[in-house]
XYZ file of C-alpha atoms in Angstrom:
59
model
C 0.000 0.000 0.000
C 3.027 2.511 0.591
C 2.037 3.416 3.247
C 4.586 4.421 6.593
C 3.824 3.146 10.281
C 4.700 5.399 13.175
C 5.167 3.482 16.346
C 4.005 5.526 19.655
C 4.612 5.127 23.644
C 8.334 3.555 22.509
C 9.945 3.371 26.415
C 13.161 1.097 25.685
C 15.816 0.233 23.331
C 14.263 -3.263 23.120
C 10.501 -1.988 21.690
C 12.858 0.603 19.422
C 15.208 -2.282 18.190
C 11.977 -5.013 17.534
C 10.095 -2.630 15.709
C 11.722 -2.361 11.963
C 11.355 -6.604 12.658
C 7.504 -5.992 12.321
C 7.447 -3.499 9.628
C 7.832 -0.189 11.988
C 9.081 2.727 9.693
C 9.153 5.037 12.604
C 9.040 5.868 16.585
C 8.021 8.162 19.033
C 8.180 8.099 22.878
C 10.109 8.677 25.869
C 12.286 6.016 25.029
C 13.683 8.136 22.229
C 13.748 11.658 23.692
C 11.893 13.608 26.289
C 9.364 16.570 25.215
C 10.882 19.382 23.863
C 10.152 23.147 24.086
C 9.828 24.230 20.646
C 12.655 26.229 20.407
C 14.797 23.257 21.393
C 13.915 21.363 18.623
C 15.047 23.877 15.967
C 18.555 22.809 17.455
C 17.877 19.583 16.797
C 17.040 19.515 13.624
C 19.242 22.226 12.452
C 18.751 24.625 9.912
C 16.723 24.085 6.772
C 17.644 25.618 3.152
C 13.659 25.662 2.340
C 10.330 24.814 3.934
C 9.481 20.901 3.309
C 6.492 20.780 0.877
C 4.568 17.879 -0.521
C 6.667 17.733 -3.054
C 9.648 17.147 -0.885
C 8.702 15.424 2.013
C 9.594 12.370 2.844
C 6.742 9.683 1.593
């Protein structure tokens, strides 16, 4: 279908490392990193040469 999965509530290295096993394209949780202010996340994802669009996404 082409479709991505998003995995949620990921609270260990051991859900993060089974998850590509069962098709998992992608996590979020605890586990990975803590809530961020806003601003904070700009640092971590550093700058960007140009808005993402649909065009240039990722699928």
């Amino acid at each position: 279908m082409g479709k991505r999965t998003i995995a949620e509530v990921v609270e260990s290295d051991g859900i993060a490392a089974a998850l590509p096993a069962i098709g998992v394209d992608y996590a979020q949780g605890y586990g990975i990193a803590m809530p961020q202010p806003f601003d904070a996340s700009e640092v971590l994802l550093g700058p960007r040469s140009t808005p993402a669009t649909a065009d240039t996404a990722d699928p």
